[in-house]
JSON list of C-alpha atoms in Angstrom, two decimals:
[
{"chain": "A", "resi": 1, "resn": "MET", "atom": "CA", "xyz": [0.12, -0.07, -0.13]},
{"chain": "A", "resi": 2, "resn": "ASN", "atom": "CA", "xyz": [1.77, 3.17, -1.18]},
{"chain": "A", "resi": 3, "resn": "SER", "atom": "CA", "xyz": [0.39, 6.27, 0.29]},
{"chain": "A", "resi": 4, "resn": "LYS", "atom": "CA", "xyz": [1.28, 9.98, 0.77]},
{"chain": "A", "resi": 5, "resn": "LEU", "atom": "CA", "xyz": [0.09, 10.41, 4.41]},
{"chain": "A", "resi": 6, "resn": "LEU", "atom": "CA", "xyz": [2.01, 13.78, 5.61]},
{"chain": "A", "resi": 7, "resn": "GLY", "atom": "CA", "xyz": [1.07, 15.39, 9.11]},
{"chain": "A", "resi": 8, "resn": "ILE", "atom": "CA", "xyz": [-2.68, 15.63, 9.84]},
{"chain": "A", "resi": 9, "resn": "THR", "atom": "CA", "xyz": [-5.01, 15.41, 7.32]},
{"chain": "A", "resi": 10, "resn": "LYS", "atom": "CA", "xyz": [-8.66, 15.51, 7.54]},
{"chain": "A", "resi": 11, "resn": "SER", "atom": "CA", "xyz": [-9.64, 13.69, 4.08]},
{"chain": "A", "resi": 12, "resn": "ILE", "atom": "CA", "xyz": [-7.89, 10.57, 2.28]},
{"chain": "A", "resi": 13, "resn": "LEU", "atom": "CA", "xyz": [-8.59, 9.19, -1.32]},
{"chain": "A", "resi": 14, "resn": "PHE", "atom": "CA", "xyz": [-8.28, 5.38, -1.62]},
{"chain": "A", "resi": 15, "resn": "ILE", "atom": "CA", "xyz": [-7.85, 4.25, -4.97]},
{"chain": "A", "resi": 16, "resn": "ASP", "atom": "CA", "xyz": [-7.85, 0.85, -6.57]},
{"chain": "A", "resi": 17, "resn": "PRO", "atom": "CA", "xyz": [-4.75, 0.37, -8.45]},
{"chain": "A", "resi": 18, "resn": "THR", "atom": "CA", "xyz": [-7.00, -1.45, -11.36]},
{"chain": "A", "resi": 19, "resn": "VAL", "atom": "CA", "xyz": [-8.35, 1.77, -12.25]},
{"chain": "A", "resi": 20, "resn": "GLU", "atom": "CA", "xyz": [-6.90, 2.46, -15.38]},
{"chain": "A", "resi": 21, "resn": "ASP", "atom": "CA", "xyz": [-4.65, 5.58, -15.72]},
{"chain": "A", "resi": 22, "resn": "TYR", "atom": "CA", "xyz": [-5.18, 6.18, -11.91]},
{"chain": "A", "resi": 23, "resn": "GLN", "atom": "CA", "xyz": [-2.19, 8.17, -12.23]},
{"chain": "A", "resi": 24, "resn": "ILE", "atom": "CA", "xyz": [-3.88, 11.18, -13.95]},
{"chain": "A", "resi": 25, "resn": "LEU", "atom": "CA", "xyz": [-6.76, 10.76, -11.21]},
{"chain": "A", "resi": 26, "resn": "VAL", "atom": "CA", "xyz": [-3.72, 11.02, -8.62]},
{"chain": "A", "resi": 27, "resn": "ARG", "atom": "CA", "xyz": [-2.49, 14.46, -10.23]},
{"chain": "A", "resi": 28, "resn": "GLY", "atom": "CA", "xyz": [-6.06, 15.58, -10.34]},
{"chain": "A", "resi": 29, "resn": "THR", "atom": "CA", "xyz": [-6.72, 14.92, -6.82]},
{"chain": "A", "resi": 30, "resn": "ASN", "atom": "CA", "xyz": [-7.25, 17.93, -4.96]},
{"chain": "A", "resi": 31, "resn": "PRO", "atom": "CA", "xyz": [-3.98, 19.11, -2.67]},
{"chain": "A", "resi": 32, "resn": "ASN", "atom": "CA", "xyz": [-5.55, 19.03, 0.67]},
{"chain": "A", "resi": 33, "resn": "ILE", "atom": "CA", "xyz": [-6.30, 15.35, -0.01]},
{"chain": "A", "resi": 34, "resn": "LYS", "atom": "CA", "xyz": [-4.31, 12.85, 1.29]},
{"chain": "A", "resi": 35, "resn": "ILE", "atom": "CA", "xyz": [-3.60, 9.91, -1.47]},
{"chain": "A", "resi": 36, "resn": "VAL", "atom": "CA", "xyz": [-3.62, 6.23, -0.86]},
{"chain": "A", "resi": 37, "resn": "ILE", "atom": "CA", "xyz": [-3.25, 3.54, -3.19]},
{"chain": "A", "resi": 38, "resn": "LEU", "atom": "CA", "xyz": [-4.70, 0.20, -2.21]},
{"chain": "A", "resi": 39, "resn": "ASP", "atom": "CA", "xyz": [-2.56, -3.07, -2.32]},
{"chain": "A", "resi": 40, "resn": "LEU", "atom": "CA", "xyz": [-3.84, -5.09, -5.40]},
{"chain": "A", "resi": 41, "resn": "TYR", "atom": "CA", "xyz": [-2.84, -7.95, -3.55]},
{"chain": "A", "resi": 42, "resn": "ARG", "atom": "CA", "xyz": [-4.20, -7.36, 0.21]},
{"chain": "A", "resi": 43, "resn": "ASP", "atom": "CA", "xyz": [-7.90, -7.18, 1.08]},
{"chain": "A", "resi": 44, "resn": "GLY", "atom": "CA", "xyz": [-8.68, -3.58, 0.23]},
{"chain": "A", "resi": 45, "resn": "ILE", "atom": "CA", "xyz": [-11.43, -3.22, 3.54]},
{"chain": "A", "resi": 46, "resn": "GLU", "atom": "CA", "xyz": [-8.39, -4.59, 5.71]},
{"chain": "A", "resi": 47, "resn": "GLN", "atom": "CA", "xyz": [-6.46, -1.74, 3.68]},
{"chain": "A", "resi": 48, "resn": "ILE", "atom": "CA", "xyz": [-8.80, 0.92, 4.63]},
{"chain": "A", "resi": 49, "resn": "THR", "atom": "CA", "xyz": [-9.32, 0.07, 8.17]},
{"chain": "A", "resi": 50, "resn": "GLU", "atom": "CA", "xyz": [-5.37, 0.02, 9.29]},
{"chain": "A", "resi": 51, "resn": "THR", "atom": "CA", "xyz": [-4.82, 3.76, 7.48]},
{"chain": "A", "resi": 52, "resn": "LEU", "atom": "CA", "xyz": [-8.40, 4.72, 9.36]},
{"chain": "A", "resi": 53, "resn": "VAL", "atom": "CA", "xyz": [-7.05, 3.37, 12.87]},
{"chain": "A", "resi": 54, "resn": "ARG", "atom": "CA", "xyz": [-3.88, 5.08, 12.52]},
{"chain": "A", "resi": 55, "resn": "ASN", "atom": "CA", "xyz": [-6.12, 8.34, 11.49]},
{"chain": "A", "resi": 56, "resn": "GLN", "atom": "CA", "xyz": [-7.88, 9.38, 13.69]},
{"chain": "A", "resi": 57, "resn": "GLU", "atom": "CA", "xyz": [-8.31, 12.57, 12.83]},
{"chain": "A", "resi": 58, "resn": "VAL", "atom": "CA", "xyz": [-9.42, 11.87, 8.83]},
{"chain": "A", "resi": 59, "resn": "LYS", "atom": "CA", "xyz": [-13.24, 12.44, 8.58]},
{"chain": "A", "resi": 60, "resn": "THR", "atom": "CA", "xyz": [-13.72, 12.45, 4.81]},
{"chain": "A", "resi": 61, "resn": "VAL", "atom": "CA", "xyz": [-13.05, 9.23, 2.82]},
{"chain": "A", "resi": 62, "resn": "HIS", "atom": "CA", "xyz": [-12.76, 9.31, -1.00]},
{"chain": "A", "resi": 63, "resn": "ILE", "atom": "CA", "xyz": [-12.83, 5.25, -2.26]},
{"chain": "A", "resi": 64, "resn": "VAL", "atom": "CA", "xyz": [-12.01, 5.28, -6.60]},
{"chain": "A", "resi": 65, "resn": "SER", "atom": "CA", "xyz": [-12.82, 1.70, -7.49]},
{"chain": "A", "resi": 66, "resn": "HIS", "atom": "CA", "xyz": [-14.16, -0.34, -10.32]},
{"chain": "A", "resi": 67, "resn": "GLY", "atom": "CA", "xyz": [-18.37, -0.84, -9.43]},
{"chain": "A", "resi": 68, "resn": "SER", "atom": "CA", "xyz": [-21.56, -2.27, -10.46]},
{"chain": "A", "resi": 69, "resn": "ALA", "atom": "CA", "xyz": [-24.89, -2.11, -8.61]},
{"chain": "A", "resi": 70, "resn": "GLY", "atom": "CA", "xyz": [-24.18, -2.60, -4.70]},
{"chain": "A", "resi": 71, "resn": "CYS", "atom": "CA", "xyz": [-20.62, -3.56, -5.45]},
{"chain": "A", "resi": 72, "resn": "LEU", "atom": "CA", "xyz": [-17.64, -2.31, -5.36]},
{"chain": "A", "resi": 73, "resn": "GLN", "atom": "CA", "xyz": [-13.90, -3.85, -6.14]},
{"chain": "A", "resi": 74, "resn": "PHE", "atom": "CA", "xyz": [-11.24, -3.59, -3.49]},
{"chain": "A", "resi": 75, "resn": "GLY", "atom": "CA", "xyz": [-7.70, -4.98, -4.18]},
{"chain": "A", "resi": 76, "resn": "ASN", "atom": "CA", "xyz": [-8.13, -9.03, -4.03]},
{"chain": "A", "resi": 77, "resn": "SER", "atom": "CA", "xyz": [-11.84, -8.45, -2.47]},
{"chain": "A", "resi": 78, "resn": "GLN", "atom": "CA", "xyz": [-14.99, -6.93, -3.18]},
{"chain": "A", "resi": 79, "resn": "LEU", "atom": "CA", "xyz": [-17.28, -5.26, -1.14]},
{"chain": "A", "resi": 80, "resn": "ASN", "atom": "CA", "xyz": [-21.05, -6.40, -2.22]},
{"chain": "A", "resi": 81, "resn": "ILE", "atom": "CA", "xyz": [-24.62, -6.71, -0.20]},
{"chain": "A", "resi": 82, "resn": "ASP", "atom": "CA", "xyz": [-22.88, -10.36, 0.74]},
{"chain": "A", "resi": 83, "resn": "SER", "atom": "CA", "xyz": [-19.81, -9.21, 2.29]},
{"chain": "A", "resi": 84, "resn": "ILE", "atom": "CA", "xyz": [-20.53, -6.17, 3.56]},
{"chain": "A", "resi": 85, "resn": "ASN", "atom": "CA", "xyz": [-23.09, -8.23, 5.71]},
{"chain": "A", "resi": 86, "resn": "HIS", "atom": "CA", "xyz": [-21.17, -11.19, 6.69]},
{"chain": "A", "resi": 87, "resn": "SER", "atom": "CA", "xyz": [-17.50, -10.37, 6.30]},
{"chain": "A", "resi": 88, "resn": "TYR", "atom": "CA", "xyz": [-16.80, -7.16, 6.93]},
{"chain": "A", "resi": 89, "resn": "ALA", "atom": "CA", "xyz": [-19.74, -5.94, 8.96]},
{"chain": "A", "resi": 90, "resn": "GLU", "atom": "CA", "xyz": [-17.23, -5.16, 12.22]},
{"chain": "A", "resi": 91, "resn": "GLU", "atom": "CA", "xyz": [-14.69, -3.63, 10.71]},
{"chain": "A", "resi": 92, "resn": "LEU", "atom": "CA", "xyz": [-17.19, -1.28, 8.67]},
{"chain": "A", "resi": 93, "resn": "GLU", "atom": "CA", "xyz": [-18.68, -0.26, 12.41]},
{"chain": "A", "resi": 94, "resn": "THR", "atom": "CA", "xyz": [-14.73, 0.96, 13.15]},
{"chain": "A", "resi": 95, "resn": "TRP", "atom": "CA", "xyz": [-14.87, 3.68, 10.49]},
{"chain": "A", "resi": 96, "resn": "SER", "atom": "CA", "xyz": [-15.39, 6.99, 12.66]},
{"chain": "A", "resi": 97, "resn": "VAL", "atom": "CA", "xyz": [-15.69, 9.06, 9.63]},
{"chain": "A", "resi": 98, "resn": "THR", "atom": "CA", "xyz": [-18.26, 11.74, 8.49]},
{"chain": "A", "resi": 99, "resn": "ASN", "atom": "CA", "xyz": [-18.11, 11.30, 5.00]},
{"chain": "A", "resi": 100, "resn": "ILE", "atom": "CA", "xyz": [-17.70, 8.60, 2.48]},
{"chain": "A", "resi": 101, "resn": "LEU", "atom": "CA", "xyz": [-17.50, 9.34, -1.45]},
{"chain": "A", "resi": 102, "resn": "ILE", "atom": "CA", "xyz": [-17.66, 6.53, -3.50]},
{"chain": "A", "resi": 103, "resn": "TYR", "atom": "CA", "xyz": [-16.58, 6.80, -7.10]},
{"chain": "A", "resi": 104, "resn": "GLY", "atom": "CA", "xyz": [-17.48, 3.95, -8.94]},
{"chain": "A", "resi": 105, "resn": "CYS", "atom": "CA", "xyz": [-20.07, 3.15, -11.44]},
{"chain": "A", "resi": 106, "resn": "ASN", "atom": "CA", "xyz": [-23.86, 1.90, -10.93]},
{"chain": "A", "resi": 107, "resn": "VAL", "atom": "CA", "xyz": [-22.85, 1.69, -7.51]},
{"chain": "A", "resi": 108, "resn": "ALA", "atom": "CA", "xyz": [-26.00, 2.95, -5.94]},
{"chain": "A", "resi": 109, "resn": "ALA", "atom": "CA", "xyz": [-28.34, 1.57, -8.92]},
{"chain": "A", "resi": 110, "resn": "SER", "atom": "CA", "xyz": [-31.44, -0.70, -8.40]},
{"chain": "A", "resi": 111, "resn": "ASP", "atom": "CA", "xyz": [-32.49, -2.15, -5.51]},
{"chain": "A", "resi": 112, "resn": "THR", "atom": "CA", "xyz": [-29.30, -3.83, -4.74]},
{"chain": "A", "resi": 113, "resn": "GLY", "atom": "CA", "xyz": [-27.18, -0.57, -5.04]},
{"chain": "A", "resi": 114, "resn": "THR", "atom": "CA", "xyz": [-30.22, 1.21, -2.53]},
{"chain": "A", "resi": 115, "resn": "GLU", "atom": "CA", "xyz": [-29.53, -1.51, -0.03]},
{"chain": "A", "resi": 116, "resn": "PHE", "atom": "CA", "xyz": [-25.76, -1.53, -0.10]},
{"chain": "A", "resi": 117, "resn": "LEU", "atom": "CA", "xyz": [-25.46, 2.27, 0.59]},
{"chain": "A", "resi": 118, "resn": "GLU", "atom": "CA", "xyz": [-28.22, 1.77, 3.24]},
{"chain": "A", "resi": 119, "resn": "LYS", "atom": "CA", "xyz": [-26.28, -0.78, 4.72]},
{"chain": "A", "resi": 120, "resn": "LEU", "atom": "CA", "xyz": [-22.81, 1.11, 4.52]},
{"chain": "A", "resi": 121, "resn": "HIS", "atom": "CA", "xyz": [-24.67, 4.07, 5.94]},
{"chain": "A", "resi": 122, "resn": "GLN", "atom": "CA", "xyz": [-26.60, 2.49, 8.76]},
{"chain": "A", "resi": 123, "resn": "LEU", "atom": "CA", "xyz": [-22.71, 0.25, 10.04]},
{"chain": "A", "resi": 124, "resn": "THR", "atom": "CA", "xyz": [-20.37, 3.47, 9.77]},
{"chain": "A", "resi": 125, "resn": "GLY", "atom": "CA", "xyz": [-22.84, 5.94, 10.76]},
{"chain": "A", "resi": 126, "resn": "ALA", "atom": "CA", "xyz": [-21.28, 8.10, 7.69]},
{"chain": "A", "resi": 127, "resn": "ASN", "atom": "CA", "xyz": [-22.77, 10.44, 4.93]},
{"chain": "A", "resi": 128, "resn": "ILE", "atom": "CA", "xyz": [-22.92, 8.11, 1.87]},
{"chain": "A", "resi": 129, "resn": "ALA", "atom": "CA", "xyz": [-22.28, 9.42, -1.91]},
{"chain": "A", "resi": 130, "resn": "ALA", "atom": "CA", "xyz": [-22.31, 7.83, -4.59]},
{"chain": "A", "resi": 131, "resn": "SER", "atom": "CA", "xyz": [-24.01, 7.28, -8.39]},
{"chain": "A", "resi": 132, "resn": "ALA", "atom": "CA", "xyz": [-26.42, 5.04, -9.76]},
{"chain": "A", "resi": 133, "resn": "ARG", "atom": "CA", "xyz": [-25.01, 5.93, -13.35]},
{"chain": "A", "resi": 134, "resn": "PRO", "atom": "CA", "xyz": [-21.79, 5.72, -15.12]},
{"chain": "A", "resi": 135, "resn": "THR", "atom": "CA", "xyz": [-18.63, 7.76, -13.32]},
{"chain": "A", "resi": 136, "resn": "GLY", "atom": "CA", "xyz": [-16.05, 8.75, -15.59]},
{"chain": "A", "resi": 137, "resn": "SER", "atom": "CA", "xyz": [-15.32, 10.19, -19.53]},
{"chain": "A", "resi": 138, "resn": "ALA", "atom": "CA", "xyz": [-18.04, 12.14, -20.95]},
{"chain": "A", "resi": 139, "resn": "ALA", "atom": "CA", "xyz": [-17.63, 10.48, -23.63]},
{"chain": "A", "resi": 140, "resn": "LEU", "atom": "CA", "xyz": [-18.43, 7.16, -22.37]},
{"chain": "A", "resi": 141, "resn": "GLY", "atom": "CA", "xyz": [-21.39, 7.83, -21.38]},
{"chain": "A", "resi": 142, "resn": "GLY", "atom": "CA", "xyz": [-20.36, 8.84, -18.00]},
{"chain": "A", "resi": 143, "resn": "ASP", "atom": "CA", "xyz": [-19.57, 11.94, -15.13]},
{"chain": "A", "resi": 144, "resn": "TRP", "atom": "CA", "xyz": [-18.94, 12.69, -12.12]},
{"chain": "A", "resi": 145, "resn": "GLU", "atom": "CA", "xyz": [-22.02, 13.51, -10.10]},
{"chain": "A", "resi": 146, "resn": "LEU", "atom": "CA", "xyz": [-22.16, 11.48, -7.06]},
{"chain": "A", "resi": 147, "resn": "GLU", "atom": "CA", "xyz": [-26.13, 12.46, -7.10]},
{"chain": "A", "resi": 148, "resn": "VAL", "atom": "CA", "xyz": [-27.50, 9.67, -4.63]},
{"chain": "A", "resi": 149, "resn": "THR", "atom": "CA", "xyz": [-26.74, 10.16, -1.05]},
{"chain": "A", "resi": 150, "resn": "ARG", "atom": "CA", "xyz": [-27.67, 9.16, 2.54]},
{"chain": "A", "resi": 151, "resn": "GLY", "atom": "CA", "xyz": [-27.36, 11.86, 5.26]},
{"chain": "A", "resi": 152, "resn": "GLU", "atom": "CA", "xyz": [-26.04, 15.54, 4.23]},
{"chain": "A", "resi": 153, "resn": "ILE", "atom": "CA", "xyz": [-22.97, 15.47, 2.06]},
{"chain": "A", "resi": 154, "resn": "GLU", "atom": "CA", "xyz": [-21.20, 19.14, 2.93]},
{"chain": "A", "resi": 155, "resn": "VAL", "atom": "CA", "xyz": [-17.86, 18.25, 1.69]},
{"chain": "A", "resi": 156, "resn": "ALA", "atom": "CA", "xyz": [-16.40, 18.81, -2.69]},
{"chain": "A", "resi": 157, "resn": "LEU", "atom": "CA", "xyz": [-15.45, 16.25, -5.19]},
{"chain": "A", "resi": 158, "resn": "ALA", "atom": "CA", "xyz": [-12.59, 14.97, -4.89]},
{"chain": "A", "resi": 159, "resn": "PHE", "atom": "CA", "xyz": [-11.01, 15.77, -8.39]},
{"chain": "A", "resi": 160, "resn": "SER", "atom": "CA", "xyz": [-10.25, 19.01, -10.39]},
{"chain": "A", "resi": 161, "resn": "ASP", "atom": "CA", "xyz": [-11.99, 19.93, -13.35]},
{"chain": "A", "resi": 162, "resn": "ARG", "atom": "CA", "xyz": [-9.24, 19.18, -15.55]},
{"chain": "A", "resi": 163, "resn": "VAL", "atom": "CA", "xyz": [-10.00, 15.35, -14.43]},
{"chain": "A", "resi": 164, "resn": "GLU", "atom": "CA", "xyz": [-13.06, 15.47, -16.31]},
{"chain": "A", "resi": 165, "resn": "HIS", "atom": "CA", "xyz": [-11.51, 16.10, -19.76]},
{"chain": "A", "resi": 166, "resn": "GLN", "atom": "CA", "xyz": [-8.34, 13.80, -19.20]},
{"chain": "A", "resi": 167, "resn": "TRP", "atom": "CA", "xyz": [-9.04, 10.57, -17.87]},
{"chain": "A", "resi": 168, "resn": "GLU", "atom": "CA", "xyz": [-10.69, 8.86, -20.34]},
{"chain": "A", "resi": 169, "resn": "HIS", "atom": "CA", "xyz": [-12.15, 5.88, -19.04]},
{"chain": "A", "resi": 170, "resn": "ILE", "atom": "CA", "xyz": [-15.41, 4.89, -16.73]},
{"chain": "A", "resi": 171, "resn": "LEU", "atom": "CA", "xyz": [-14.96, 2.77, -13.60]},
{"chain": "A", "resi": 172, "resn": "ALA", "atom": "CA", "xyz": [-17.27, 0.14, -14.21]},
{"chain": "A", "resi": 173, "resn": "GLU", "atom": "CA", "xyz": [-17.22, -3.83, -13.95]},
{"chain": "A", "resi": 174, "resn": "PHE", "atom": "CA", "xyz": [-18.85, -5.30, -16.61]},
{"chain": "A", "resi": 175, "resn": "GLU", "atom": "CA", "xyz": [-19.46, -8.99, -15.49]},
{"chain": "A", "resi": 176, "resn": "GLN", "atom": "CA", "xyz": [-16.62, -9.23, -13.08]},
{"chain": "A", "resi": 177, "resn": "GLN", "atom": "CA", "xyz": [-14.46, -9.00, -16.72]},
{"chain": "A", "resi": 178, "resn": "PRO", "atom": "CA", "xyz": [-11.56, -6.72, -16.05]},
{"chain": "A", "resi": 179, "resn": "TYR", "atom": "CA", "xyz": [-12.42, -4.80, -19.77]},
{"chain": "A", "resi": 180, "resn": "PHE", "atom": "CA", "xyz": [-10.87, -1.63, -20.44]},
{"chain": "A", "resi": 181, "resn": "TYR", "atom": "CA", "xyz": [-12.86, 0.84, -21.89]},
{"chain": "A", "resi": 182, "resn": "GLN", "atom": "CA", "xyz": [-10.95, 3.90, -23.56]},
{"chain": "A", "resi": 183, "resn": "VAL", "atom": "CA", "xyz": [-11.27, 6.39, -26.30]},
{"chain": "A", "resi": 184, "resn": "ILE", "atom": "CA", "xyz": [-8.12, 6.64, -28.58]},
{"chain": "A", "resi": 185, "resn": "SER", "atom": "CA", "xyz": [-8.10, 9.21, -31.30]},
{"chain": "A", "resi": 186, "resn": "GLY", "atom": "CA", "xyz": [-12.08, 10.24, -30.69]},
{"chain": "A", "resi": 187, "resn": "GLN", "atom": "CA", "xyz": [-12.96, 5.99, -30.97]},
{"chain": "A", "resi": 188, "resn": "LEU", "atom": "CA", "xyz": [-14.07, 3.94, -28.38]},
{"chain": "A", "resi": 189, "resn": "ARG", "atom": "CA", "xyz": [-12.18, 0.76, -27.88]},
{"chain": "A", "resi": 190, "resn": "ILE", "atom": "CA", "xyz": [-12.13, -2.21, -25.43]},
{"chain": "A", "resi": 191, "resn": "TYR", "atom": "CA", "xyz": [-9.29, -3.71, -24.04]},
{"chain": "A", "resi": 192, "resn": "ASN", "atom": "CA", "xyz": [-9.29, -7.00, -22.65]},
{"chain": "A", "resi": 193, "resn": "PRO", "atom": "CA", "xyz": [-5.31, -7.52, -20.60]},
{"chain": "A", "resi": 194, "resn": "LEU", "atom": "CA", "xyz": [-6.27, -11.15, -20.31]},
{"chain": "A", "resi": 195, "resn": "THR", "atom": "CA", "xyz": [-5.36, -11.67, -23.96]},
{"chain": "A", "resi": 196, "resn": "GLY", "atom": "CA", "xyz": [-4.23, -8.15, -24.83]},
{"chain": "A", "resi": 197, "resn": "ASP", "atom": "CA", "xyz": [-6.80, -7.33, -27.70]},
{"chain": "A", "resi": 198, "resn": "TYR", "atom": "CA", "xyz": [-8.49, -4.81, -28.85]}
]
């Protein structure tokens, strides 16, 4: 787990390293937000919990990950309706933060997404913001609005306006397959890293 935790911080952004070109997102993050890049080979929820235990002053958590309705991918694990109830409930109850902002496609979509947000809100006691739509590049049908909330979110989004123009992907998880969606020279291309094919 790589981090830029210097001194006292009140906001941390956790980013899954499988997010395409995540370095662009890192460069476009508000300078007042500290950044933690999760270890791909470790449980992501455990990593976040460990960081929050060491940084009790943190009030806002931003999470960037591939998502689908009621599901987020973290490192080598998933946070979904099943795991939030059976695997991670005790850890999530220790997250003494005020706000959790989730950047991932369709996380709040459908009844599954609604149940997921409600459970996360209950366990953490935090205000939650997520999206029921694709998150990311407008060229791929995405945006950066986190329009579904539980509680009152009174903090700004993590990224500067330039990210909307520079990051040419969306944070989608399609049938658990690691296809990368990218705009190249104005054309949508789909890349499968397992085969190396476009």
